CSV table of C-alpha atoms in Angstrom, one decimal:
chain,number,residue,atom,x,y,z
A,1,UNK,CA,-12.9,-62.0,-42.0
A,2,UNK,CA,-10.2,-63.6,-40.1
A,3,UNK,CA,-12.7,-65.9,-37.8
A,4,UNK,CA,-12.7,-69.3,-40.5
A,5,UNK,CA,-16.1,-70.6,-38.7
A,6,UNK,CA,-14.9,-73.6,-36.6
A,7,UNK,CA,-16.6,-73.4,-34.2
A,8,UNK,CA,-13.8,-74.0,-31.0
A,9,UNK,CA,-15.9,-70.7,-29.0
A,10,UNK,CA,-19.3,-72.6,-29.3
A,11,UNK,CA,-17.8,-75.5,-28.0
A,12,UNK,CA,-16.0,-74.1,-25.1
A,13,UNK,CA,-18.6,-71.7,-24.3
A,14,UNK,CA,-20.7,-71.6,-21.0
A,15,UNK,CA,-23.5,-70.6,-21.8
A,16,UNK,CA,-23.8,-72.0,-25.5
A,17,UNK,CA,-23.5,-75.1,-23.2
A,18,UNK,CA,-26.2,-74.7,-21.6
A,19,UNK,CA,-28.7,-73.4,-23.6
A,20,UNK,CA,-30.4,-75.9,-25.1
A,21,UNK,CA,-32.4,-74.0,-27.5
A,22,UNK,CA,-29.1,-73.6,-29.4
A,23,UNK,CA,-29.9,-70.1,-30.2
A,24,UNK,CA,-26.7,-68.9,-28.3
A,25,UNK,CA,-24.1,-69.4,-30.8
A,26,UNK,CA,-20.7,-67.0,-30.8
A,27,UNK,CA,-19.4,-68.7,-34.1
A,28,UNK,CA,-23.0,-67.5,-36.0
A,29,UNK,CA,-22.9,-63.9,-34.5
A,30,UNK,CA,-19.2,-63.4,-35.4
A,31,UNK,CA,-20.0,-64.9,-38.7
A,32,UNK,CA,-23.2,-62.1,-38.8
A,33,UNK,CA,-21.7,-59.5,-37.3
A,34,UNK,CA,-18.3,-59.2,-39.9
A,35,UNK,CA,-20.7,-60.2,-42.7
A,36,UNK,CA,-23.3,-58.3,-42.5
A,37,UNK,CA,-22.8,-55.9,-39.0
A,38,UNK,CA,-25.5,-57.4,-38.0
A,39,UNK,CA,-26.1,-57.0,-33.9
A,40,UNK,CA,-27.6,-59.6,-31.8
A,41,UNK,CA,-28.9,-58.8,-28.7
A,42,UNK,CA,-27.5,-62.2,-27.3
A,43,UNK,CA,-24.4,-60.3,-26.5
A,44,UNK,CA,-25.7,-59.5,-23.0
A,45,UNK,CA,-25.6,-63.6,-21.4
A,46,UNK,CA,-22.2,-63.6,-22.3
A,47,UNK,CA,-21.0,-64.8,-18.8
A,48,UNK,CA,-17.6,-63.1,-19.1
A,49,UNK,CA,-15.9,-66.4,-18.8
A,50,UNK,CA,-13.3,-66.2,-21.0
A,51,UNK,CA,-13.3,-70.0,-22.5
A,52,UNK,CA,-13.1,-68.6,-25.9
A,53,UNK,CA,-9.7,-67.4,-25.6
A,54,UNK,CA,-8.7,-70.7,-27.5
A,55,UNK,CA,-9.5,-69.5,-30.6
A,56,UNK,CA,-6.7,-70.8,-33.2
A,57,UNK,CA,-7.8,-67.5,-35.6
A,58,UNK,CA,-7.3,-65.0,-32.4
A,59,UNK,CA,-10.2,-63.3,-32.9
A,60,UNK,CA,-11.0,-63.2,-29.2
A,61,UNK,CA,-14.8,-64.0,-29.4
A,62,UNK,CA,-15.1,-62.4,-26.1
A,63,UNK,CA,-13.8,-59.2,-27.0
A,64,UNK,CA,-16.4,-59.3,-30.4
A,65,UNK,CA,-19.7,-59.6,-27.8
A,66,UNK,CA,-18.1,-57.0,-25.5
A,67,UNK,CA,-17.8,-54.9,-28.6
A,68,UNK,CA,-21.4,-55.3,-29.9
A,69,UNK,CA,-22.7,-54.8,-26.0
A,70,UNK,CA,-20.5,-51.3,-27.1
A,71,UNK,CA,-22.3,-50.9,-29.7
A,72,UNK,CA,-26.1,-51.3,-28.2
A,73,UNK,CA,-24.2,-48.5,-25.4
A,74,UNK,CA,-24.4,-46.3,-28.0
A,75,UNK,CA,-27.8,-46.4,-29.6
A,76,UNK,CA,-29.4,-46.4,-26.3
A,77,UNK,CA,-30.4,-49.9,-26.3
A,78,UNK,CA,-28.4,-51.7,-23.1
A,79,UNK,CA,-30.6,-53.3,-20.5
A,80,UNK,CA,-31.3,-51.1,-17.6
A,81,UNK,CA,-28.8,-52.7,-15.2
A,82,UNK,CA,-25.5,-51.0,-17.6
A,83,UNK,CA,-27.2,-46.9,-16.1
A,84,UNK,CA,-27.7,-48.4,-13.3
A,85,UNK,CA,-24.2,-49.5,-12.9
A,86,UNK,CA,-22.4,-46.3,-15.1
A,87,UNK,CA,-24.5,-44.1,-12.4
A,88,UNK,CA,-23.5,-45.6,-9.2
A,89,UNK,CA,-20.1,-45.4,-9.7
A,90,UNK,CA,-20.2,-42.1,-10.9
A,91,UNK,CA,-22.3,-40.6,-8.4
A,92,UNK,CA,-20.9,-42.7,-5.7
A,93,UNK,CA,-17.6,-43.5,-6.5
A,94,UNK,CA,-18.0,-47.1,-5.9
A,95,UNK,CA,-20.5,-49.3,-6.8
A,96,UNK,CA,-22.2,-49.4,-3.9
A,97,UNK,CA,-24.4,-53.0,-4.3
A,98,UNK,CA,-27.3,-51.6,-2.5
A,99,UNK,CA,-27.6,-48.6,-4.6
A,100,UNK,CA,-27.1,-50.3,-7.7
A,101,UNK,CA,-30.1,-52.8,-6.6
A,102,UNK,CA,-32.8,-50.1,-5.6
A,103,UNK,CA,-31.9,-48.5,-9.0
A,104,UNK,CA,-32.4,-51.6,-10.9
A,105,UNK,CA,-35.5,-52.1,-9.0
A,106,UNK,CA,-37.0,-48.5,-10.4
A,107,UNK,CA,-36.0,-49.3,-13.5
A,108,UNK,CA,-38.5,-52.6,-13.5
A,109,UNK,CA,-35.7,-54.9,-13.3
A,110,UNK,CA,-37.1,-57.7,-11.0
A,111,UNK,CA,-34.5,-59.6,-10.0
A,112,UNK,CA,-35.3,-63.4,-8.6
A,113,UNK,CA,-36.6,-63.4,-5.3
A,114,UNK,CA,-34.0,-66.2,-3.9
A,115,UNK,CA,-31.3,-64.7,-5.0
A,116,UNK,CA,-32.5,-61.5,-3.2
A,117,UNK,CA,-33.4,-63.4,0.5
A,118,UNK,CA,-30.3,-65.4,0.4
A,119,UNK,CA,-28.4,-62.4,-0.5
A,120,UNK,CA,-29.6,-60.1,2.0
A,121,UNK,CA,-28.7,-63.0,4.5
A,122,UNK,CA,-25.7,-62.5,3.4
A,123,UNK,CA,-24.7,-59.3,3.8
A,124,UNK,CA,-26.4,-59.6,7.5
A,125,UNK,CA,-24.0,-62.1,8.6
A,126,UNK,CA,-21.5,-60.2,6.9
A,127,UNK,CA,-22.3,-57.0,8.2
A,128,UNK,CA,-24.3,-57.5,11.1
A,129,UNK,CA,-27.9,-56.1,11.3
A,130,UNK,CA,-27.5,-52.8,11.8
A,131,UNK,CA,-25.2,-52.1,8.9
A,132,UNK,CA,-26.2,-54.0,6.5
A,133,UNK,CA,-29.7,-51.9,6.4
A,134,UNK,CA,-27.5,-48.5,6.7
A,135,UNK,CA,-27.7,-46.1,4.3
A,136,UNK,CA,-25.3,-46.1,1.6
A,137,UNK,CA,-22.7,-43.4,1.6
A,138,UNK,CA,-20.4,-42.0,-0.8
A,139,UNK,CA,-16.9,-42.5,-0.9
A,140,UNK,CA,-14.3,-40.0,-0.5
A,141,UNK,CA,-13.1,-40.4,-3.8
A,142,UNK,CA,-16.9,-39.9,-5.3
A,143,UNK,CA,-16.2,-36.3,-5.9
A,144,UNK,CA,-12.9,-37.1,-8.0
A,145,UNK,CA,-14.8,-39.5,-9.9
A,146,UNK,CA,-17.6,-37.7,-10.9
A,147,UNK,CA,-15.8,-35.3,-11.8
A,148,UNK,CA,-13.4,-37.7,-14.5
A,149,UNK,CA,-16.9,-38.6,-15.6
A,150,UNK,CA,-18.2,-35.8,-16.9
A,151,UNK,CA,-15.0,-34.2,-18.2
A,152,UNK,CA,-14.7,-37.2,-20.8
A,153,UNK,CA,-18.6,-37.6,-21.2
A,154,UNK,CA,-18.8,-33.5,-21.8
A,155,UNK,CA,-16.7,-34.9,-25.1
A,156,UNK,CA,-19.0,-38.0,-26.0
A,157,UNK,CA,-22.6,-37.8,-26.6
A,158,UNK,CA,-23.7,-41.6,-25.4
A,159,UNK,CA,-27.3,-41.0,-23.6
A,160,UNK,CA,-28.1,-43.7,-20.9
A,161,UNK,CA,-31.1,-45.4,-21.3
A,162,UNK,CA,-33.0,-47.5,-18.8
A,163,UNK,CA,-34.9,-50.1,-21.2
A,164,UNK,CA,-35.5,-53.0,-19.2
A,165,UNK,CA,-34.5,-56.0,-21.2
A,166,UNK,CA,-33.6,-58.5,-19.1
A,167,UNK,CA,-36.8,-61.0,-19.5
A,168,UNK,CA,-36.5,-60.8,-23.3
A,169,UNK,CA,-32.9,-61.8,-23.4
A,170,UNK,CA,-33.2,-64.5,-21.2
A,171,UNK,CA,-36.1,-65.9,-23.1
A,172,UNK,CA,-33.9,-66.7,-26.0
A,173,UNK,CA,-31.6,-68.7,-23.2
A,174,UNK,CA,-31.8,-71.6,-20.9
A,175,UNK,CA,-35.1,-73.0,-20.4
A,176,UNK,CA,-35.6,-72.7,-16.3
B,1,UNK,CA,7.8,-54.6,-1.4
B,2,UNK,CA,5.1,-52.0,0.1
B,3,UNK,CA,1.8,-52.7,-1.2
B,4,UNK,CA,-1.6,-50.9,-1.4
B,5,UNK,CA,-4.7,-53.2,-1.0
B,6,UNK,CA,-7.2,-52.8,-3.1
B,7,UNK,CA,-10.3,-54.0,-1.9
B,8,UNK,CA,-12.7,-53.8,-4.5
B,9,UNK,CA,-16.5,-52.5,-4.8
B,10,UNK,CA,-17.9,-56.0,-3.6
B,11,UNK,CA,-16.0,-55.5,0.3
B,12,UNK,CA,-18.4,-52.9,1.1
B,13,UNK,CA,-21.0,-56.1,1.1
B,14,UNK,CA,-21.2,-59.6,-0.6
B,15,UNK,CA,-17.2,-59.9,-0.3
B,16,UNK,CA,-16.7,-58.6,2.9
B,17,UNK,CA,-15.5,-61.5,4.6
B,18,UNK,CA,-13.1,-61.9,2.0
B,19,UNK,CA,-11.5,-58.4,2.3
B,20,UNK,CA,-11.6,-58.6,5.3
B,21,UNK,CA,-9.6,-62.1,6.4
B,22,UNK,CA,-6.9,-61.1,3.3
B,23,UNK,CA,-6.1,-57.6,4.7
B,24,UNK,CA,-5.6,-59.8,8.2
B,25,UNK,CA,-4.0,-62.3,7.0
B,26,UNK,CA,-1.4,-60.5,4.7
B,27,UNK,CA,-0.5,-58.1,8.1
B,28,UNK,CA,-0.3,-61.4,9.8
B,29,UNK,CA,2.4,-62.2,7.5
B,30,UNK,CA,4.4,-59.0,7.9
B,31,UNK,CA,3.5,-57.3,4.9
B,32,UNK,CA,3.3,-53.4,4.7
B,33,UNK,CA,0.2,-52.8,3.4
B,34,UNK,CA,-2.0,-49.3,3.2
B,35,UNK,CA,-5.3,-48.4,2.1
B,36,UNK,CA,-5.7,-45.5,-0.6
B,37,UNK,CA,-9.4,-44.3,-1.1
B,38,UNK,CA,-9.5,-46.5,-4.7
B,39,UNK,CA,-12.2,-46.2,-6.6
B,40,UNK,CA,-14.2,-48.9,-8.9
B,41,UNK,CA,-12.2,-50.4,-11.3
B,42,UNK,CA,-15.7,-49.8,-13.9
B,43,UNK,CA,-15.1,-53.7,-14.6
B,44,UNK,CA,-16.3,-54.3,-18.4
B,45,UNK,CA,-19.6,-52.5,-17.9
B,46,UNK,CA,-17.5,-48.8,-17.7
B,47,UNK,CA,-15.3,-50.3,-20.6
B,48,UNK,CA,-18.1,-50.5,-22.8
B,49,UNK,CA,-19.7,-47.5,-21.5
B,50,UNK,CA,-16.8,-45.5,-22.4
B,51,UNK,CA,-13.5,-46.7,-22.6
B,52,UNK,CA,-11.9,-43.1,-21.8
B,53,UNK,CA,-14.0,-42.9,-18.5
B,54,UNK,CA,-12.8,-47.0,-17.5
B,55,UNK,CA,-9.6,-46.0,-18.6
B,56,UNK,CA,-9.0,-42.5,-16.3
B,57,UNK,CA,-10.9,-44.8,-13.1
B,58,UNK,CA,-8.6,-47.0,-13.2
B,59,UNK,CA,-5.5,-45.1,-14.1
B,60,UNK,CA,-6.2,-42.9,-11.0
B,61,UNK,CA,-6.5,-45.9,-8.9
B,62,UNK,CA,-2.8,-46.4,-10.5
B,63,UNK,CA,-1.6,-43.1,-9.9
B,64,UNK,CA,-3.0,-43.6,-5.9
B,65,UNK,CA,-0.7,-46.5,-5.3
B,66,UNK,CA,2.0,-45.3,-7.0
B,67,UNK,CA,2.2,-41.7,-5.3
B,68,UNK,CA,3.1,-44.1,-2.4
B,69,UNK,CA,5.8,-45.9,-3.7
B,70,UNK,CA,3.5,-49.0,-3.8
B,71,UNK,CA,2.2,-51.9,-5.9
B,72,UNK,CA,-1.2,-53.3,-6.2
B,73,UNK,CA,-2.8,-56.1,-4.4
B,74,UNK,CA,-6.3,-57.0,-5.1
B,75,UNK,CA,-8.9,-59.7,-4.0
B,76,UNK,CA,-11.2,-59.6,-6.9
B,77,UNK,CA,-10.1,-60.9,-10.0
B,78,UNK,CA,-12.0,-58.7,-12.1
B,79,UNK,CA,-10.4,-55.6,-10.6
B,80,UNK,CA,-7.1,-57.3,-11.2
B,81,UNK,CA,-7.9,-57.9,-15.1
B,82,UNK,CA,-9.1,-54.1,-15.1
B,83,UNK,CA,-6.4,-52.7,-13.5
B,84,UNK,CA,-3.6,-54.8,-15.4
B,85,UNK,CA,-5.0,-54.1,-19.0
B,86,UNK,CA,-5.2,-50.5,-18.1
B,87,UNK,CA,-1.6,-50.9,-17.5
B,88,UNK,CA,-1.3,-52.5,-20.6
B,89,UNK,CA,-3.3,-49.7,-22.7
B,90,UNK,CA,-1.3,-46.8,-21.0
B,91,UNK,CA,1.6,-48.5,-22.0
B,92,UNK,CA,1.2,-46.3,-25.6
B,93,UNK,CA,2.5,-42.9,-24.6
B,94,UNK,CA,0.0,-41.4,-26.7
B,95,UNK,CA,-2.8,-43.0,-24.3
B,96,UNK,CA,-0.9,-42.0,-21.1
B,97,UNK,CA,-0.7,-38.4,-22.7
B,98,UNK,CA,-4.2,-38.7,-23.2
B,99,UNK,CA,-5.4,-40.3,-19.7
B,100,UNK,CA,-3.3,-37.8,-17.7
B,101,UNK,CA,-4.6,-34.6,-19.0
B,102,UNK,CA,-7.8,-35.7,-18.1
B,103,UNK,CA,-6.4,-36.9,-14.5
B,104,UNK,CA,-4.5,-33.7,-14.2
B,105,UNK,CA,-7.9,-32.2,-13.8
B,106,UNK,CA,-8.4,-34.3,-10.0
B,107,UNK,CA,-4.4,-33.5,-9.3
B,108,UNK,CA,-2.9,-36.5,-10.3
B,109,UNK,CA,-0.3,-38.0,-12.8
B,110,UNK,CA,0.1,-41.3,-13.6
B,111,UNK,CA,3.7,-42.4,-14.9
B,112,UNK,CA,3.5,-46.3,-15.4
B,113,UNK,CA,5.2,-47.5,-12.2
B,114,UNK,CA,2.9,-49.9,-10.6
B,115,UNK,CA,2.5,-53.3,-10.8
B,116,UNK,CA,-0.9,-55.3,-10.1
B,117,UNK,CA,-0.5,-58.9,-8.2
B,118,UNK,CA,-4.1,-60.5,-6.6
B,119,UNK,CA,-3.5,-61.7,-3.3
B,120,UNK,CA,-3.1,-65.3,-4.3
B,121,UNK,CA,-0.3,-64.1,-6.0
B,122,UNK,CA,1.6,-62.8,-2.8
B,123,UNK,CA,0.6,-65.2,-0.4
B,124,UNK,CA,1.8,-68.3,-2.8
B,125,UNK,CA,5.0,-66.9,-2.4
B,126,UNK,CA,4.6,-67.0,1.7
B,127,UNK,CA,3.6,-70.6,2.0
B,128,UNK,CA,6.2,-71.4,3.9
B,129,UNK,CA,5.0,-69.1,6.4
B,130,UNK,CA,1.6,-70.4,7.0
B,131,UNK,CA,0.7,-73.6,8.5
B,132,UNK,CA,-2.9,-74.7,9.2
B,133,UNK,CA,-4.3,-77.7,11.5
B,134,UNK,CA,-7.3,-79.3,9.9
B,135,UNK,CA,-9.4,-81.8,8.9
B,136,UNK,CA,-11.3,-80.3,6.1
B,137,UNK,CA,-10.9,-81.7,2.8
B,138,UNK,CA,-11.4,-78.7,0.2
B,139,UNK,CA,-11.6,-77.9,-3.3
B,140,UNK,CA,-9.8,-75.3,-4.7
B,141,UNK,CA,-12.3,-72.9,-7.0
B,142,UNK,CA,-10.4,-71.0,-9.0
B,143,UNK,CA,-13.3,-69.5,-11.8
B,144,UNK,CA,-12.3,-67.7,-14.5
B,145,UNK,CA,-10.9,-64.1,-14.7
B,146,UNK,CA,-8.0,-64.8,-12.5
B,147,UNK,CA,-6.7,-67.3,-15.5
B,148,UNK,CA,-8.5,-65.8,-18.7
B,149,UNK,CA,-8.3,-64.5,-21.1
B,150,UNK,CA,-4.2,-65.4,-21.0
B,151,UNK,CA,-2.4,-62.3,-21.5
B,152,UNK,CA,-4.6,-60.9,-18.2
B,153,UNK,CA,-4.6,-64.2,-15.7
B,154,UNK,CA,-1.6,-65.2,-13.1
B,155,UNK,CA,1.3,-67.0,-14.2
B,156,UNK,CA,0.2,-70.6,-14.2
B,157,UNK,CA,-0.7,-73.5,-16.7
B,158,UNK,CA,-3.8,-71.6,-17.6
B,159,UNK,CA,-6.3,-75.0,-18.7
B,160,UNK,CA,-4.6,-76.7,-15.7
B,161,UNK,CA,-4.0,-74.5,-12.8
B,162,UNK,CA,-2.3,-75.7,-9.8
B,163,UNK,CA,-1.0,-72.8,-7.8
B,164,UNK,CA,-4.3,-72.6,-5.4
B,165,UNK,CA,-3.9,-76.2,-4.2
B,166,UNK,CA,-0.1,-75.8,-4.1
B,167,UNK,CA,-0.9,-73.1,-1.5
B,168,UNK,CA,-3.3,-74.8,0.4
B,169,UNK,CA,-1.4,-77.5,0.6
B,170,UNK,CA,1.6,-76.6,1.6
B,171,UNK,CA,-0.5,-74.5,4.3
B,172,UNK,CA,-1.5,-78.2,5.7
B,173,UNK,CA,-5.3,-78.9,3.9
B,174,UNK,CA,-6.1,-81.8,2.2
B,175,UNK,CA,-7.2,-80.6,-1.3
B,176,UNK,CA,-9.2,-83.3,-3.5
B,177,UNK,CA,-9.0,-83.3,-7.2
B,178,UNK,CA,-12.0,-80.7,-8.3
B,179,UNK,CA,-12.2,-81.1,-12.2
B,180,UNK,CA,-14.6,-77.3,-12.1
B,181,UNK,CA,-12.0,-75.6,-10.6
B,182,UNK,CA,-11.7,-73.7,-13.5
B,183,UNK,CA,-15.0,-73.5,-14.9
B,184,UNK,CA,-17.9,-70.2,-14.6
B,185,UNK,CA,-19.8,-69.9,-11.8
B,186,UNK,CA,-22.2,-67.9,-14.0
B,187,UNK,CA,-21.9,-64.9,-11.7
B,188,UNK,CA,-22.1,-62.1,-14.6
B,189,UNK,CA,-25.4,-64.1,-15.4
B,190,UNK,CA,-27.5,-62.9,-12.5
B,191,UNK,CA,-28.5,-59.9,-13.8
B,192,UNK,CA,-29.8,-61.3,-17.2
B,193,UNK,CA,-30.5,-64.5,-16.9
B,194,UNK,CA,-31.5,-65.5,-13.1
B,195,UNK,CA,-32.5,-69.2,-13.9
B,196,UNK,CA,-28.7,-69.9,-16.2
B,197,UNK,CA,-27.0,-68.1,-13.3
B,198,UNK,CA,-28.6,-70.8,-10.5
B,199,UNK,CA,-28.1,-73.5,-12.7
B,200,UNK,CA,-24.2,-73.0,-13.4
B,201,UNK,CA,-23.5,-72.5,-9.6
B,202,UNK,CA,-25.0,-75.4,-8.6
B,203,UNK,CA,-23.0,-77.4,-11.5
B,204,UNK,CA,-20.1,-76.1,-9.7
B,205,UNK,CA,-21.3,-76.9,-5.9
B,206,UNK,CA,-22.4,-80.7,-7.1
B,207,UNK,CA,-19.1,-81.1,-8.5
B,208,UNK,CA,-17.4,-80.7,-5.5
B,209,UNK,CA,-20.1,-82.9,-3.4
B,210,UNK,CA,-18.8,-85.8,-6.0
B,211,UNK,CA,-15.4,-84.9,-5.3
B,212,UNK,CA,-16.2,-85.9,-1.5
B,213,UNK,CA,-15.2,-81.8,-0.4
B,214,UNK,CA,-16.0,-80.7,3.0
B,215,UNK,CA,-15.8,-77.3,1.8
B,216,UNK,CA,-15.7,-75.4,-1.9
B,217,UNK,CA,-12.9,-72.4,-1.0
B,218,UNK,CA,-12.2,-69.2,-3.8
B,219,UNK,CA,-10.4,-66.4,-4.3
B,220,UNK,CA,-13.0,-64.4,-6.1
B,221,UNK,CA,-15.5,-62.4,-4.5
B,222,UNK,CA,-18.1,-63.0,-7.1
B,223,UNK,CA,-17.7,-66.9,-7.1
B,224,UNK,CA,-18.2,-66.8,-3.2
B,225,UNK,CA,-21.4,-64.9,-3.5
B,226,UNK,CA,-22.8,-67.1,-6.1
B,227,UNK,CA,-21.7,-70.5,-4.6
B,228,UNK,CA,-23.4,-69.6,-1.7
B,229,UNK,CA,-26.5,-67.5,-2.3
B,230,UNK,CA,-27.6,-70.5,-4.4
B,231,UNK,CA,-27.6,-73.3,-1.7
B,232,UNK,CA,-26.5,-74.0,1.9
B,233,UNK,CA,-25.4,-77.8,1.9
B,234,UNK,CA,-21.6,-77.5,1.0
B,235,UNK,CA,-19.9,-74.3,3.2
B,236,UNK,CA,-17.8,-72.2,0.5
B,237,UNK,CA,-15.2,-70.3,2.2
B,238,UNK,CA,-13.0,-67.5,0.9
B,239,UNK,CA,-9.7,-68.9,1.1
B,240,UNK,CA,-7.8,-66.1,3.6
B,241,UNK,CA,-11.2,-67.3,5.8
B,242,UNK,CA,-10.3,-70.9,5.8
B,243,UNK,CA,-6.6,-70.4,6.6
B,244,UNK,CA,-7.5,-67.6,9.7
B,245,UNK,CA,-9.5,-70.5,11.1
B,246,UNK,CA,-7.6,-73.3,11.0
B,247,UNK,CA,-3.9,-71.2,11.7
B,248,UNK,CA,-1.8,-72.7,14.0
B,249,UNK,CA,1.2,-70.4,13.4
B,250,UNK,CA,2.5,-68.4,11.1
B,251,UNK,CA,6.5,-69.2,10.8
């Protein structure tokens, strides 16, 4: 194993800084995952942040959770937002935010109410009223994409699966 | 240089503004810009989907820029780091080989000519151009992904950026000292963990209240939307926003 367990990703992590449960360690799941392949679902509240990149072993922490979150792809076990995302862009070319949140809505994911009002707010001063309750539409390109889609999925056998998980992961997190 | 703006998923919606005031902006300027129908870049969600898939999306947003002569301009950090590692990857000729057969499927070829700048990039360079009358004393938000990881962020001291001031204040702001300016706002967060993603963006929007800012401004579209959906006491302004306002000419 290259990673010698200092610990520099914990420390600079975001949200190992803020979970005070201390479950949310990168050093530990590296440390399980070479040792023993061992895959924890804490992969998923990795914020994408990028402060690990000072690791003086360059064994790019981030690029370890993104390849377990890979991994989960692959049995069938990503929370439901990942189809919802993978099928909005293929179907639609884009990911088309109001799509992807009606879809993640069937699939049980609830998302926090707040962040939903203030949002929609949002997009109505953005877009003005009457367009921001339009109906989505595909882009011209959607047809092009799909198509790139299913050429290289017709070669892979990955199945989609929308298993909510959202609730459970965060339980291990921050405390609210 | 002609360049093709790529918008990015988020200026349908939540980045709008921020699409928007760039394009103008960057025409203001003088620029020739045009506007291939791009596609989603797949961001890391595609990538660990399948990497072949993210790989063909965003070599065909490649291909679309450079069967106009054109390089890439993008608002959105994340598109940025999508499209330049793509670059990266298909530099293996083995991977191009790979990428085009499948592209050659939609009519197109990719051959490795286009370079990727994000739009802080190519207005930095047009400071001199720009001068703004105002008050306002700002922070400059930078976030992460347009500085990590290091081999995919902007050319710049990457734990102490100063480009994004350096802009802004050479465009006539007064721009505080903001010691988050390169922290998370915990954007990816809000899908998983709604209470962590809160709590991070409001780390980031006290922090510039102690700094004494007027205004938090950003260049990423997911940093705007999560520094403002969170609270309404500090305005957060994309930065092409800020400068259109408070233009008095540009030189």
């Amino acid at each position: 194993m290259k990673c010698y367990q200092c610990g520099t990703c914990t420390a600079d992590c975001t949200y190992a800084n803020m979970d005070e449960s201390g479950n949310f360690n990168p050093r530990k799941m590296i440390l399980e995952y070479f040792e023993e392949g061992k895959l924890s679902e804490l992969c998923w509240l990795c914020a994408e942040c990028f402060k690990c990149y000072r690791c003086p072993r360059d064994v790019k922490p981030y690029a370890v959770l993104a390849e377990m979150r890979a991994e989960f792809i692959r049995m069938g076990k990503a929370p439901a937002y990942v189809k919802a995302f993978v099928e909005t862009v293929k179907n639609y070319g884009e990911l088309d935010e109001t799509v992807f949140f009606l879809k993640l809505m069937k699939s049980g994911n609830m998302m926090d109410m707040s962040i939903v009002i203030s949002s929609l707010k949002n997009t109505i001063k953005n877009r003005g009223l009457s367009k921001a309750v339009a109906l989505p539409k595909k882009s011209p390109c959607a047809k092009e994409v799909s198509k790139i889609f299913s050429i290289i999925e017709g070669k892979s056998n990955v199945e989609l699966k929308a298993e909510d998980k959202s609730r459970s992961i965060a339980a291990a997190g921050v405390p609210a | 240089m002609k360049l093709a703006f790529f918008p990015g998923c988020s200026a349908k919606s939540s980045g709008m503004e921020y699409a928007k005031t760039s394009l103008e902006l960057m025409k203001k300027l003088g620029l020739e810009i045009s506007c291939p129908e791009f596609n989603c870049c797949g961001t890391h969600i595609v990538e660990e989907y399948n990497k072949n898939v993210w790989l063909a999306l965003n070599a065909r947003n490649l291909s679309l820029a450079e069967e106009i002569g054109a390089d890439i301009v993008t608002t959105c950090p994340a598109c940025y780091q999508n499209l330049k590692k793509t670059n990266m990857e298909l530099g293996d000729e083995e991977v191009l080989k790979e990428v085009n057969d499948v592209l050659a499927s939609v009519n197109r070829e990719y051959r490795g000519n286009v370079n990727v700048f994000h739009v802080i990039e190519i207005l930095s360079k047009l400071s001199k151009k720009i001068a703004v009358e105002s008050e306002l004393k700002v922070v400059a938000y930078y976030g992460c992904q347009i500085l990590r990881p290091p081999e995919l962020g902007i050319d710049d001291n990457i734990e102490n950026p100063t480009v994004f001031e350096t802009f802004l204040e050479n465009a006539g702001f007064e721009v505080l000292n903001f010691k988050a300016k390169a922290e998370c706002c915990g954007g990816p967060l809000l899908l998983v963990d709604s209470d962590a993603f809160k709590k991070r963006a409001l780390t980031i929007v006290l922090e510039a209240k102690k700094a004494g800012a007027d205004c938090i401004t950003t260049l990423c579209p997911l940093c705007q939307f999560s520094l403002e959906v969170v609270q309404d006491k500090v305005p957060v302004k994309p930065f092409t926003s800020l400068i259109l306002e408070n233009l008095v000419s540009e030189r």
